[in-house]
mmCIF file of C-alpha atoms in Angstrom:
data_model
loop_
_atom_site.group_PDB
_atom_site.id
_atom_site.type_symbol
_atom_site.label_atom_id
_atom_site.label_comp_id
_atom_site.label_asym_id
_atom_site.label_seq_id
_atom_site.Cartn_x
_atom_site.Cartn_y
_atom_site.Cartn_z
ATOM 1 C CA MET A 106 -25.568 -18.718 -19.384
ATOM 2 C CA ILE A 107 -29.222 -19.449 -18.456
ATOM 3 C CA ALA A 108 -29.364 -22.354 -20.900
ATOM 4 C CA ASP A 109 -26.267 -23.914 -19.336
ATOM 5 C CA PHE A 110 -27.751 -23.477 -15.894
ATOM 6 C CA ILE A 111 -31.043 -25.133 -16.887
ATOM 7 C CA GLN A 112 -29.147 -27.982 -18.508
ATOM 8 C CA ARG A 113 -27.147 -28.581 -15.312
ATOM 9 C CA ARG A 114 -29.985 -28.133 -12.820
ATOM 10 C CA ILE A 115 -33.088 -29.515 -14.569
ATOM 11 C CA LEU A 116 -31.858 -32.069 -17.106
ATOM 12 C CA ARG A 117 -30.366 -34.393 -14.544
ATOM 13 C CA ARG A 118 -29.644 -38.061 -14.726
ATOM 14 C CA ARG A 119 -31.637 -40.332 -12.525
ATOM 15 C CA ASP A 120 -29.943 -43.089 -10.658
ATOM 16 C CA THR A 121 -31.248 -45.841 -12.841
ATOM 17 C CA SER A 122 -29.497 -49.090 -13.367
ATOM 18 C CA PRO A 123 -28.740 -50.240 -16.883
ATOM 19 C CA LEU A 124 -31.241 -52.368 -18.707
ATOM 20 C CA PRO A 125 -31.030 -56.121 -18.070
ATOM 21 C CA LYS A 126 -28.338 -57.617 -20.179
ATOM 22 C CA PRO A 127 -29.786 -60.148 -22.630
ATOM 23 C CA GLN A 128 -28.399 -63.610 -22.601
ATOM 24 C CA PRO A 129 -26.066 -64.101 -25.547
ATOM 25 C CA SER A 130 -27.060 -66.710 -28.026
ATOM 26 C CA PRO A 131 -24.688 -69.503 -28.869
ATOM 27 C CA GLN A 132 -23.966 -67.848 -32.186
ATOM 28 C CA GLN A 133 -23.115 -64.493 -30.444
ATOM 29 C CA SER A 134 -19.553 -64.318 -29.161
ATOM 30 C CA GLU A 135 -19.602 -60.827 -27.555
ATOM 31 C CA PRO A 136 -22.288 -59.161 -25.376
ATOM 32 C CA ARG A 137 -24.295 -56.279 -26.814
ATOM 33 C CA VAL A 138 -23.470 -52.783 -25.443
ATOM 34 C CA THR A 139 -26.399 -51.283 -23.554
ATOM 35 C CA ARG A 140 -27.262 -47.623 -22.823
ATOM 36 C CA GLN A 141 -28.542 -45.905 -19.704
ATOM 37 C CA ARG A 142 -31.947 -44.334 -19.787
ATOM 38 C CA ARG A 143 -32.178 -40.559 -19.390
ATOM 39 C CA SER A 144 -35.253 -38.870 -18.070
ATOM 40 C CA LEU A 145 -36.301 -35.388 -17.002
ATOM 41 C CA ALA A 146 -36.173 -34.675 -13.290
ATOM 42 C CA PRO A 147 -39.158 -32.789 -11.873
ATOM 43 C CA VAL A 148 -38.707 -29.003 -11.477
ATOM 44 C CA THR A 149 -38.534 -28.096 -7.804
ATOM 45 C CA ALA A 150 -39.152 -24.809 -6.027
ATOM 46 C CA ARG A 151 -35.409 -24.474 -5.416
ATOM 47 C CA ASP A 152 -34.719 -24.667 -9.153
ATOM 48 C CA ILE A 153 -37.215 -21.882 -9.806
ATOM 49 C CA ALA A 154 -35.631 -19.702 -7.083
ATOM 50 C CA ASP A 155 -32.135 -20.270 -8.477
ATOM 51 C CA ILE A 156 -33.233 -19.269 -11.966
ATOM 52 C CA ALA A 157 -34.934 -16.137 -10.607
ATOM 53 C CA ALA A 158 -31.744 -15.163 -8.743
ATOM 54 C CA LEU A 159 -29.593 -15.240 -11.852
ATOM 55 C CA ARG A 160 -28.028 -11.873 -12.661
ATOM 56 C CA VAL A 161 -27.699 -11.269 -16.346
ATOM 57 C CA LEU A 162 -25.023 -8.636 -17.036
ATOM 58 C CA PRO A 163 -25.372 -6.442 -20.096
ATOM 59 C CA SER A 164 -23.176 -7.305 -23.029
ATOM 60 C CA GLY A 165 -22.177 -5.684 -26.259
ATOM 61 C CA PRO A 166 -22.997 -1.987 -26.719
ATOM 62 C CA TRP A 167 -24.951 -1.760 -23.455
ATOM 63 C CA ARG A 168 -22.005 -2.985 -21.440
ATOM 64 C CA GLU A 169 -19.706 -0.408 -23.002
ATOM 65 C CA ARG A 170 -22.248 2.347 -22.311
ATOM 66 C CA LEU A 171 -22.465 1.255 -18.692
ATOM 67 C CA ARG A 172 -18.677 1.325 -18.337
ATOM 68 C CA THR A 173 -18.528 4.776 -19.948
ATOM 69 C CA ALA A 174 -21.168 6.114 -17.585
ATOM 70 C CA ARG A 175 -19.280 4.639 -14.634
ATOM 71 C CA GLY A 176 -16.052 6.323 -15.726
ATOM 72 C CA ILE A 177 -17.711 9.708 -16.223
ATOM 73 C CA GLY A 178 -19.332 9.528 -12.788
ATOM 74 C CA ARG A 179 -16.067 8.676 -11.067
ATOM 75 C CA LEU A 180 -14.132 11.415 -12.839
ATOM 76 C CA ALA A 181 -16.804 13.937 -11.841
ATOM 77 C CA ALA A 182 -16.614 12.817 -8.204
ATOM 78 C CA ILE A 183 -12.798 12.992 -8.219
ATOM 79 C CA THR A 184 -12.937 16.464 -9.771
ATOM 80 C CA VAL A 185 -15.040 17.618 -6.837
ATOM 81 C CA TRP A 186 -13.190 15.703 -4.101
ATOM 82 C CA VAL A 187 -9.599 16.647 -4.898
ATOM 83 C CA PRO A 188 -9.932 20.490 -4.877
ATOM 84 C CA LEU A 189 -12.067 20.500 -1.733
ATOM 85 C CA SER A 190 -9.868 18.117 0.261
ATOM 86 C CA VAL A 191 -6.587 19.648 -0.894
ATOM 87 C CA GLY A 192 -7.902 23.147 -0.174
ATOM 88 C CA PHE A 193 -8.682 22.152 3.394
ATOM 89 C CA GLU A 194 -5.238 20.594 3.686
ATOM 90 C CA ALA A 195 -3.680 23.923 2.719
ATOM 91 C CA VAL A 196 -5.351 25.421 5.773
ATOM 92 C CA LEU A 197 -4.070 22.619 8.016
ATOM 93 C CA LEU A 198 -0.484 23.437 7.023
ATOM 94 C CA LEU A 199 -0.713 26.360 9.444
ATOM 95 C CA VAL A 200 -1.827 24.128 12.315
ATOM 96 C CA PRO A 201 0.905 22.467 14.427
ATOM 97 C CA GLY A 202 0.766 18.786 15.263
ATOM 98 C CA THR A 203 -0.155 15.738 13.225
ATOM 99 C CA ALA A 204 -3.499 16.977 11.864
ATOM 100 C CA LYS A 205 -2.045 17.602 8.401
ATOM 101 C CA ILE A 206 -0.495 14.113 8.343
ATOM 102 C CA ARG A 207 -3.779 12.441 9.261
ATOM 103 C CA TRP A 208 -5.748 14.540 6.791
ATOM 104 C CA THR A 209 -3.359 13.650 3.972
ATOM 105 C CA ARG A 210 -4.189 9.995 4.546
ATOM 106 C CA PHE A 211 -7.867 10.931 4.487
ATOM 107 C CA VAL A 212 -7.395 12.613 1.095
ATOM 108 C CA TRP A 213 -5.686 9.578 -0.421
ATOM 109 C CA GLY A 214 -8.226 7.251 1.187
ATOM 110 C CA GLY A 215 -11.082 9.203 -0.330
ATOM 111 C CA LEU A 216 -9.486 8.913 -3.747
ATOM 112 C CA CYS A 217 -9.163 5.116 -3.323
ATOM 113 C CA PHE A 218 -12.810 4.985 -2.275
ATOM 114 C CA LEU A 219 -13.920 6.839 -5.402
ATOM 115 C CA LEU A 220 -11.829 4.500 -7.550
ATOM 116 C CA SER A 221 -13.436 1.501 -5.796
ATOM 117 C CA MET A 222 -9.949 0.393 -4.753
ATOM 118 C CA LYS A 223 -9.908 -1.986 -1.801
ATOM 119 C CA ILE A 224 -6.670 -2.291 0.141
ATOM 120 C CA ARG A 225 -5.420 -5.447 1.839
ATOM 121 C CA VAL A 226 -2.594 -4.900 4.318
ATOM 122 C CA ILE A 227 -0.372 -7.811 5.347
ATOM 123 C CA GLY A 228 2.059 -7.313 8.205
ATOM 124 C CA ARG A 229 2.569 -4.504 10.675
ATOM 125 C CA ARG A 230 3.708 -0.992 9.959
ATOM 126 C CA ALA A 231 6.827 0.300 11.687
ATOM 127 C CA GLY A 232 6.471 3.573 13.557
ATOM 128 C CA SER A 233 3.416 5.646 14.337
ATOM 129 C CA VAL A 234 1.832 8.689 12.720
ATOM 130 C CA GLY A 235 4.912 10.644 13.757
ATOM 131 C CA GLY A 236 5.081 14.262 14.822
ATOM 132 C CA ALA A 237 7.293 16.283 17.133
ATOM 133 C CA ARG A 238 5.973 14.505 20.233
ATOM 134 C CA ALA A 239 6.923 11.113 18.805
ATOM 135 C CA ARG A 240 10.482 12.313 18.239
ATOM 136 C CA ALA A 241 10.606 13.830 21.738
ATOM 137 C CA ARG A 242 9.792 10.472 23.316
ATOM 138 C CA GLY A 243 12.557 8.814 21.278
ATOM 139 C CA GLU A 244 10.614 7.256 18.395
ATOM 140 C CA ARG A 245 12.868 6.803 15.412
ATOM 141 C CA PRO A 246 11.748 8.030 11.979
ATOM 142 C CA VAL A 247 10.912 5.478 9.291
ATOM 143 C CA ILE A 248 11.698 5.469 5.579
ATOM 144 C CA TYR A 249 9.379 3.179 3.637
ATOM 145 C CA VAL A 250 10.890 1.793 0.416
ATOM 146 C CA SER A 251 8.516 0.233 -2.107
ATOM 147 C CA ASN A 252 8.352 -1.123 -5.617
ATOM 148 C CA HIS A 253 6.756 1.188 -8.164
ATOM 149 C CA SER A 254 4.532 0.148 -11.082
ATOM 150 C CA SER A 255 1.794 2.776 -11.335
ATOM 151 C CA TRP A 256 0.587 6.194 -10.248
ATOM 152 C CA LEU A 257 -1.881 4.222 -8.118
ATOM 153 C CA ASP A 258 0.993 3.449 -5.734
ATOM 154 C CA VAL A 259 0.754 6.996 -4.381
ATOM 155 C CA PRO A 260 -2.895 6.949 -3.204
ATOM 156 C CA VAL A 261 -2.617 3.334 -2.002
ATOM 157 C CA LEU A 262 0.544 3.881 0.044
ATOM 158 C CA GLY A 263 -0.652 7.333 1.089
ATOM 159 C CA THR A 264 -3.699 5.690 2.666
ATOM 160 C CA VAL A 265 -1.744 3.035 4.537
ATOM 161 C CA LEU A 266 1.424 4.905 5.511
ATOM 162 C CA PRO A 267 1.483 8.215 7.447
ATOM 163 C CA SER A 268 4.309 9.776 5.475
ATOM 164 C CA ASN A 269 5.404 12.174 2.767
ATOM 165 C CA PHE A 270 6.560 11.171 -0.678
ATOM 166 C CA VAL A 271 9.884 11.884 -2.313
ATOM 167 C CA ALA A 272 9.298 12.507 -6.031
ATOM 168 C CA LYS A 273 11.327 13.628 -9.012
ATOM 169 C CA GLY A 274 11.448 17.349 -9.648
ATOM 170 C CA ASP A 275 9.591 17.129 -12.976
ATOM 171 C CA ILE A 276 6.283 16.536 -11.161
ATOM 172 C CA GLU A 277 6.557 19.933 -9.476
ATOM 173 C CA LYS A 278 6.077 21.584 -12.887
ATOM 174 C CA TRP A 279 2.910 19.674 -13.782
ATOM 175 C CA PRO A 280 -0.185 21.930 -13.966
ATOM 176 C CA ILE A 281 -2.440 20.246 -11.362
ATOM 177 C CA MET A 282 -0.389 17.466 -9.822
ATOM 178 C CA GLY A 283 2.417 19.889 -9.050
ATOM 179 C CA LEU A 284 0.149 22.072 -6.928
ATOM 180 C CA VAL A 285 -1.422 19.073 -5.182
ATOM 181 C CA SER A 286 2.011 17.614 -4.449
ATOM 182 C CA ARG A 287 3.321 20.866 -2.999
ATOM 183 C CA ILE A 288 0.326 21.207 -0.697
ATOM 184 C CA GLY A 289 0.832 17.563 0.272
ATOM 185 C CA ARG A 290 4.382 18.482 1.387
ATOM 186 C CA THR A 291 6.085 16.287 -1.191
ATOM 187 C CA ILE A 292 9.880 16.540 -1.339
ATOM 188 C CA PHE A 293 11.131 17.035 -4.896
ATOM 189 C CA VAL A 294 14.597 15.882 -5.911
ATOM 190 C CA SER A 295 16.408 16.713 -9.131
ATOM 191 C CA ARG A 296 19.152 14.038 -8.875
ATOM 192 C CA GLN A 297 21.844 16.560 -9.746
ATOM 193 C CA ARG A 298 25.132 16.646 -7.877
ATOM 194 C CA SER A 299 24.855 20.385 -7.316
ATOM 195 C CA THR A 300 21.596 20.010 -5.320
ATOM 196 C CA THR A 301 22.243 16.682 -3.586
ATOM 197 C CA GLY A 302 23.423 18.246 -0.333
ATOM 198 C CA ARG A 303 20.476 20.648 -0.072
ATOM 199 C CA GLU A 304 17.927 17.942 -0.817
ATOM 200 C CA ARG A 305 19.526 15.585 1.691
ATOM 201 C CA ASP A 306 19.422 18.266 4.380
ATOM 202 C CA GLU A 307 15.742 18.921 3.645
ATOM 203 C CA MET A 308 14.919 15.238 4.063
ATOM 204 C CA MET A 309 16.908 15.095 7.306
ATOM 205 C CA ASP A 310 15.018 18.099 8.658
ATOM 206 C CA ARG A 311 11.723 16.434 7.805
ATOM 207 C CA LEU A 312 12.708 13.201 9.521
ATOM 208 C CA ILE A 313 13.950 14.943 12.645
ATOM 209 C CA GLY A 314 10.877 17.192 12.711
ATOM 210 C CA GLY A 315 8.480 14.245 12.889
ATOM 211 C CA ASP A 316 7.773 13.142 9.316
ATOM 212 C CA ASN A 317 8.245 9.720 7.753
ATOM 213 C CA LEU A 318 9.162 9.331 4.080
ATOM 214 C CA VAL A 319 8.243 7.043 1.178
ATOM 215 C CA LEU A 320 10.893 6.289 -1.456
ATOM 216 C CA PHE A 321 10.746 4.381 -4.739
ATOM 217 C CA PRO A 322 14.375 3.209 -5.043
ATOM 218 C CA GLU A 323 13.838 1.693 -8.501
ATOM 219 C CA GLY A 324 14.054 5.234 -9.852
ATOM 220 C CA THR A 325 11.203 4.633 -12.316
ATOM 221 C CA SER A 326 8.018 2.594 -12.672
ATOM 222 C CA SER A 327 7.960 -0.919 -14.129
ATOM 223 C CA ASP A 328 5.395 -3.170 -15.812
ATOM 224 C CA GLY A 329 4.528 -4.827 -12.491
ATOM 225 C CA SER A 330 5.849 -8.277 -13.417
ATOM 226 C CA ARG A 331 9.149 -7.804 -11.565
ATOM 227 C CA VAL A 332 10.980 -5.454 -9.210
ATOM 228 C CA LEU A 333 13.838 -3.497 -10.744
ATOM 229 C CA PRO A 334 17.153 -3.266 -8.837
ATOM 230 C CA PHE A 335 17.262 -0.627 -6.099
ATOM 231 C CA MET A 336 19.669 2.288 -6.495
ATOM 232 C CA SER A 337 21.879 2.633 -3.449
ATOM 233 C CA ALA A 338 21.881 6.447 -3.787
ATOM 234 C CA PHE A 339 18.312 6.500 -2.438
ATOM 235 C CA PHE A 340 19.586 5.101 0.860
ATOM 236 C CA ALA A 341 22.100 7.895 1.424
ATOM 237 C CA ILE A 342 19.713 9.656 3.814
ATOM 238 C CA ALA A 343 19.660 6.557 6.051
ATOM 239 C CA LYS A 344 23.302 5.560 5.712
ATOM 240 C CA LEU A 345 25.213 8.825 5.957
ATOM 241 C CA PRO A 346 28.982 8.785 5.370
ATOM 242 C CA ARG A 347 30.880 8.526 8.621
ATOM 243 C CA VAL A 348 33.548 10.963 9.634
ATOM 244 C CA PRO A 349 36.981 9.301 9.475
ATOM 245 C CA ARG A 350 38.597 8.752 12.844
ATOM 246 C CA GLY A 351 40.979 11.513 13.743
ATOM 247 C CA ARG A 352 39.312 14.092 11.458
ATOM 248 C CA GLU A 353 36.353 15.006 13.643
ATOM 249 C CA ASN A 354 37.540 18.586 14.128
ATOM 250 C CA THR A 355 38.265 19.391 10.493
ATOM 251 C CA PRO A 356 36.024 21.926 8.673
ATOM 252 C CA GLU A 357 34.834 19.236 6.273
ATOM 253 C CA ALA A 358 33.739 16.979 9.133
ATOM 254 C CA GLN A 359 31.953 19.798 10.956
ATOM 255 C CA ALA A 360 30.060 20.710 7.791
ATOM 256 C CA MET A 361 28.932 17.091 7.320
ATOM 257 C CA ARG A 362 25.561 16.683 8.997
ATOM 258 C CA GLN A 363 24.770 13.587 11.030
ATOM 259 C CA HIS A 364 21.572 12.225 12.554
ATOM 260 C CA PRO A 365 21.097 13.006 16.248
ATOM 261 C CA PRO A 366 21.933 10.102 18.568
ATOM 262 C CA GLY A 367 19.204 7.482 18.404
ATOM 263 C CA MET A 368 17.445 9.158 15.452
ATOM 264 C CA THR A 369 18.877 7.113 12.600
ATOM 265 C CA PRO A 370 15.820 6.268 10.470
ATOM 266 C CA LEU A 371 14.627 2.694 10.110
ATOM 267 C CA ILE A 372 14.089 1.206 6.652
ATOM 268 C CA GLN A 373 10.862 -0.762 6.141
ATOM 269 C CA PRO A 374 10.523 -2.614 2.809
ATOM 270 C CA VAL A 375 7.013 -2.571 1.317
ATOM 271 C CA SER A 376 5.642 -4.728 -1.522
ATOM 272 C CA VAL A 377 2.635 -3.501 -3.539
ATOM 273 C CA VAL A 378 0.773 -5.725 -6.017
ATOM 274 C CA TYR A 379 -2.627 -5.213 -7.668
ATOM 275 C CA ASP A 380 -4.109 -8.691 -7.433
ATOM 276 C CA ARG A 381 -7.883 -8.358 -7.950
ATOM 277 C CA LEU A 382 -9.887 -6.866 -10.822
ATOM 278 C CA GLU A 383 -13.667 -7.078 -10.537
ATOM 279 C CA GLY A 384 -13.268 -9.850 -7.989
ATOM 280 C CA LEU A 385 -11.051 -12.065 -10.177
ATOM 281 C CA PRO A 386 -7.320 -12.734 -9.723
ATOM 282 C CA VAL A 387 -5.025 -10.609 -11.872
ATOM 283 C CA ASN A 388 -2.784 -12.641 -14.143
ATOM 284 C CA ARG A 389 0.019 -11.511 -16.421
ATOM 285 C CA ALA A 390 -2.415 -10.534 -19.194
ATOM 286 C CA ARG A 391 -4.422 -8.243 -16.870
ATOM 287 C CA ARG A 392 -1.439 -6.606 -15.169
ATOM 288 C CA PRO A 393 -1.121 -3.828 -17.816
ATOM 289 C CA VAL A 394 -4.511 -2.525 -16.637
ATOM 290 C CA PHE A 395 -2.712 -1.119 -13.569
ATOM 291 C CA ALA A 396 0.855 -0.613 -14.789
ATOM 292 C CA TRP A 397 1.839 2.882 -15.906
ATOM 293 C CA TYR A 398 5.416 3.121 -17.123
ATOM 294 C CA GLY A 399 7.648 4.196 -19.968
ATOM 295 C CA ASP A 400 6.097 6.718 -22.383
ATOM 296 C CA MET A 401 2.480 5.922 -21.475
ATOM 297 C CA GLU A 402 0.224 8.967 -21.259
ATOM 298 C CA LEU A 403 -1.549 9.570 -17.975
ATOM 299 C CA GLY A 404 -4.944 10.698 -19.296
ATOM 300 C CA PRO A 405 -5.847 7.604 -21.381
ATOM 301 C CA HIS A 406 -4.573 5.316 -18.617
ATOM 302 C CA VAL A 407 -6.778 6.982 -15.993
ATOM 303 C CA TRP A 408 -9.808 6.863 -18.305
ATOM 304 C CA GLN A 409 -9.452 3.141 -18.947
ATOM 305 C CA LEU A 410 -8.949 2.470 -15.240
ATOM 306 C CA VAL A 411 -12.002 4.329 -13.902
ATOM 307 C CA LYS A 412 -14.336 2.252 -16.067
ATOM 308 C CA TRP A 413 -13.721 -0.976 -14.115
ATOM 309 C CA ARG A 414 -16.147 -1.899 -11.344
ATOM 310 C CA SER A 415 -13.731 -2.793 -8.540
ATOM 311 C CA MET A 416 -10.044 -3.348 -7.833
ATOM 312 C CA ARG A 417 -7.855 -4.488 -4.988
ATOM 313 C CA ALA A 418 -4.276 -3.746 -3.975
ATOM 314 C CA SER A 419 -2.305 -5.902 -1.544
ATOM 315 C CA VAL A 420 0.361 -4.180 0.543
ATOM 316 C CA MET A 421 2.886 -6.377 2.349
ATOM 317 C CA LEU A 422 4.834 -4.697 5.158
ATOM 318 C CA HIS A 423 8.131 -6.448 5.872
ATOM 319 C CA PRO A 424 10.179 -6.279 9.090
ATOM 320 C CA ALA A 425 12.105 -3.027 9.422
ATOM 321 C CA LEU A 426 15.851 -2.899 8.764
ATOM 322 C CA ASP A 427 18.345 -1.005 10.908
ATOM 323 C CA PRO A 428 20.965 0.747 8.727
ATOM 324 C CA ASP A 429 23.555 0.311 11.486
ATOM 325 C CA ASP A 430 23.427 -3.459 10.908
ATOM 326 C CA PHE A 431 24.778 -3.128 7.353
ATOM 327 C CA PRO A 432 28.344 -2.254 6.353
ATOM 328 C CA SER A 433 27.400 -0.088 3.347
ATOM 329 C CA ARG A 434 24.528 1.530 1.474
ATOM 330 C CA LYS A 435 24.833 -1.088 -1.242
ATOM 331 C CA ALA A 436 24.313 -3.914 1.247
ATOM 332 C CA LEU A 437 21.317 -2.096 2.749
ATOM 333 C CA ALA A 438 19.787 -1.521 -0.692
ATOM 334 C CA GLN A 439 20.304 -5.175 -1.645
ATOM 335 C CA ALA A 440 18.621 -6.420 1.542
ATOM 336 C CA ALA A 441 15.642 -4.125 1.018
ATOM 337 C CA TRP A 442 15.321 -5.157 -2.641
ATOM 338 C CA ARG A 443 15.402 -8.830 -1.732
ATOM 339 C CA ALA A 444 12.551 -8.419 0.755
ATOM 340 C CA VAL A 445 10.403 -6.339 -1.620
ATOM 341 C CA SER A 446 11.055 -8.644 -4.581
ATOM 342 C CA GLN A 447 10.203 -11.825 -2.675
ATOM 343 C CA GLY A 448 7.067 -10.259 -1.205
ATOM 344 C CA ALA A 449 5.852 -9.032 -4.594
ATOM 345 C CA ALA A 450 6.466 -12.464 -6.138
ATOM 346 C CA GLU A 451 4.419 -14.073 -3.358
ATOM 347 C CA LEU A 452 1.548 -11.629 -3.852
ATOM 348 C CA ARG A 453 1.536 -12.212 -7.605
ATOM 349 C CA GLN A 454 0.805 -15.886 -6.943
ATOM 350 C CA ASN A 455 -2.661 -14.810 -5.710
ATOM 351 C CA ALA A 456 -2.379 -17.069 -2.673
ATOM 352 C CA GLU A 457 -4.783 -16.301 0.141
ATOM 353 C CA GLN A 458 -3.061 -15.132 3.308
ATOM 354 C CA ASP A 459 -3.914 -16.180 6.827
ATOM 355 C CA ALA A 460 -6.626 -13.884 8.161
ATOM 356 C CA ALA A 461 -4.708 -13.495 11.428
ATOM 357 C CA GLU A 462 -1.780 -11.943 9.526
ATOM 358 C CA CYS A 463 -3.885 -9.428 7.566
ATOM 359 C CA GLU A 464 -5.029 -6.029 8.706
ATOM 360 C CA TYR A 465 -7.527 -4.462 6.369
ATOM 361 C CA ALA A 466 -7.912 -0.829 5.459
ATOM 362 C CA CYS A 467 -11.409 -1.703 4.287
ATOM 363 C CA ARG A 468 -12.659 1.782 5.067
ATOM 364 C CA PRO A 469 -10.088 3.962 3.328
ATOM 365 C CA LEU A 470 -12.016 7.119 4.194
ATOM 366 C CA GLY A 471 -10.931 6.534 7.787
ATOM 367 C CA GLY A 472 -7.304 6.418 6.692
ATOM 368 C CA LEU A 473 -6.438 4.331 9.741
ATOM 369 C CA LEU A 474 -5.177 0.851 10.444
ATOM 370 C CA PRO A 475 -6.126 -0.936 13.663
ATOM 371 C CA GLN A 476 -2.739 -0.084 15.150
ATOM 372 C CA ASP A 477 -3.511 3.623 14.702
ATOM 373 C CA LEU A 478 -6.388 3.261 17.152
ATOM 374 C CA ARG A 479 -4.064 2.016 19.887
ATOM 375 C CA GLY A 480 -1.720 4.105 21.941
ATOM 376 C CA PRO A 481 2.031 4.363 21.287
#
């Protein structure tokens, strides 16, 4: 690298004109090809300063040792941060208000900070932090629906969105993540017909009580190169079945819960793409660094990820959708999928967005966007 630099900066061509062309003799039919003279340019003080400022990164075994040390340090910091922050959150569960919601964002933001994950937010989030007071003044709950390609989606979206996650019931049985998820007030669903009604009622109670929710309607994680079709069943909480006209007083209709007037939740599509790795754009070959899907084991994936210097996730917040504007859950799911898919495709192009349209969560420990600092 230094040799190339010296060759570009010091061995320069001078602006010299070609040698005078000799007059061709009568016997010579074609002119002789001449060459330009090359000479060494004098070394200036600026050249010396540029060479001194060069940063030579370690390579070979030393680079791998540096990456290993970086990964060990980050895992040690995460091991300390997660129990302390989650333990304090368990205490906040007894405190009324939105303190537990704000602290949850602080926990996820701290995890992003330790992973050196920068977050770029494009668009404006629907709704506020939530809480009982927000519902009392008529603020509708919000259900955020996002694409899903990695376990990193949880801390990234948890930092940006004041909400609770809806996860599959298998996570509840995991040794550590299950406990952390329960303290974080995650809603677990089993996707069995026998428990559908109870789980739907629990989500309705959360929404009415002041919480917002995050759903991954794909049903599983993908490789990050595309957005899988959204399952319409995930939108049942927003598009409840209506009671047929003339059967309002039947026992079946009275047992069917409905949202209070004006409290039908909004649907905001969200696109998440990991587009920077150590300052360079992420292409298709680098996308598996972030993607966690299929039968991949969590431990090796985390270990490989914590050894990188820096990362960036871009979160695009699309305009919210009103379920009352759609005739069916399938139409609502298709509209949300179209917005998320188009936004993710745009982010994968690595095109720079207008600075006026971006709001940065550059300080994830704060867990706040600029709109959180303003009043309702």
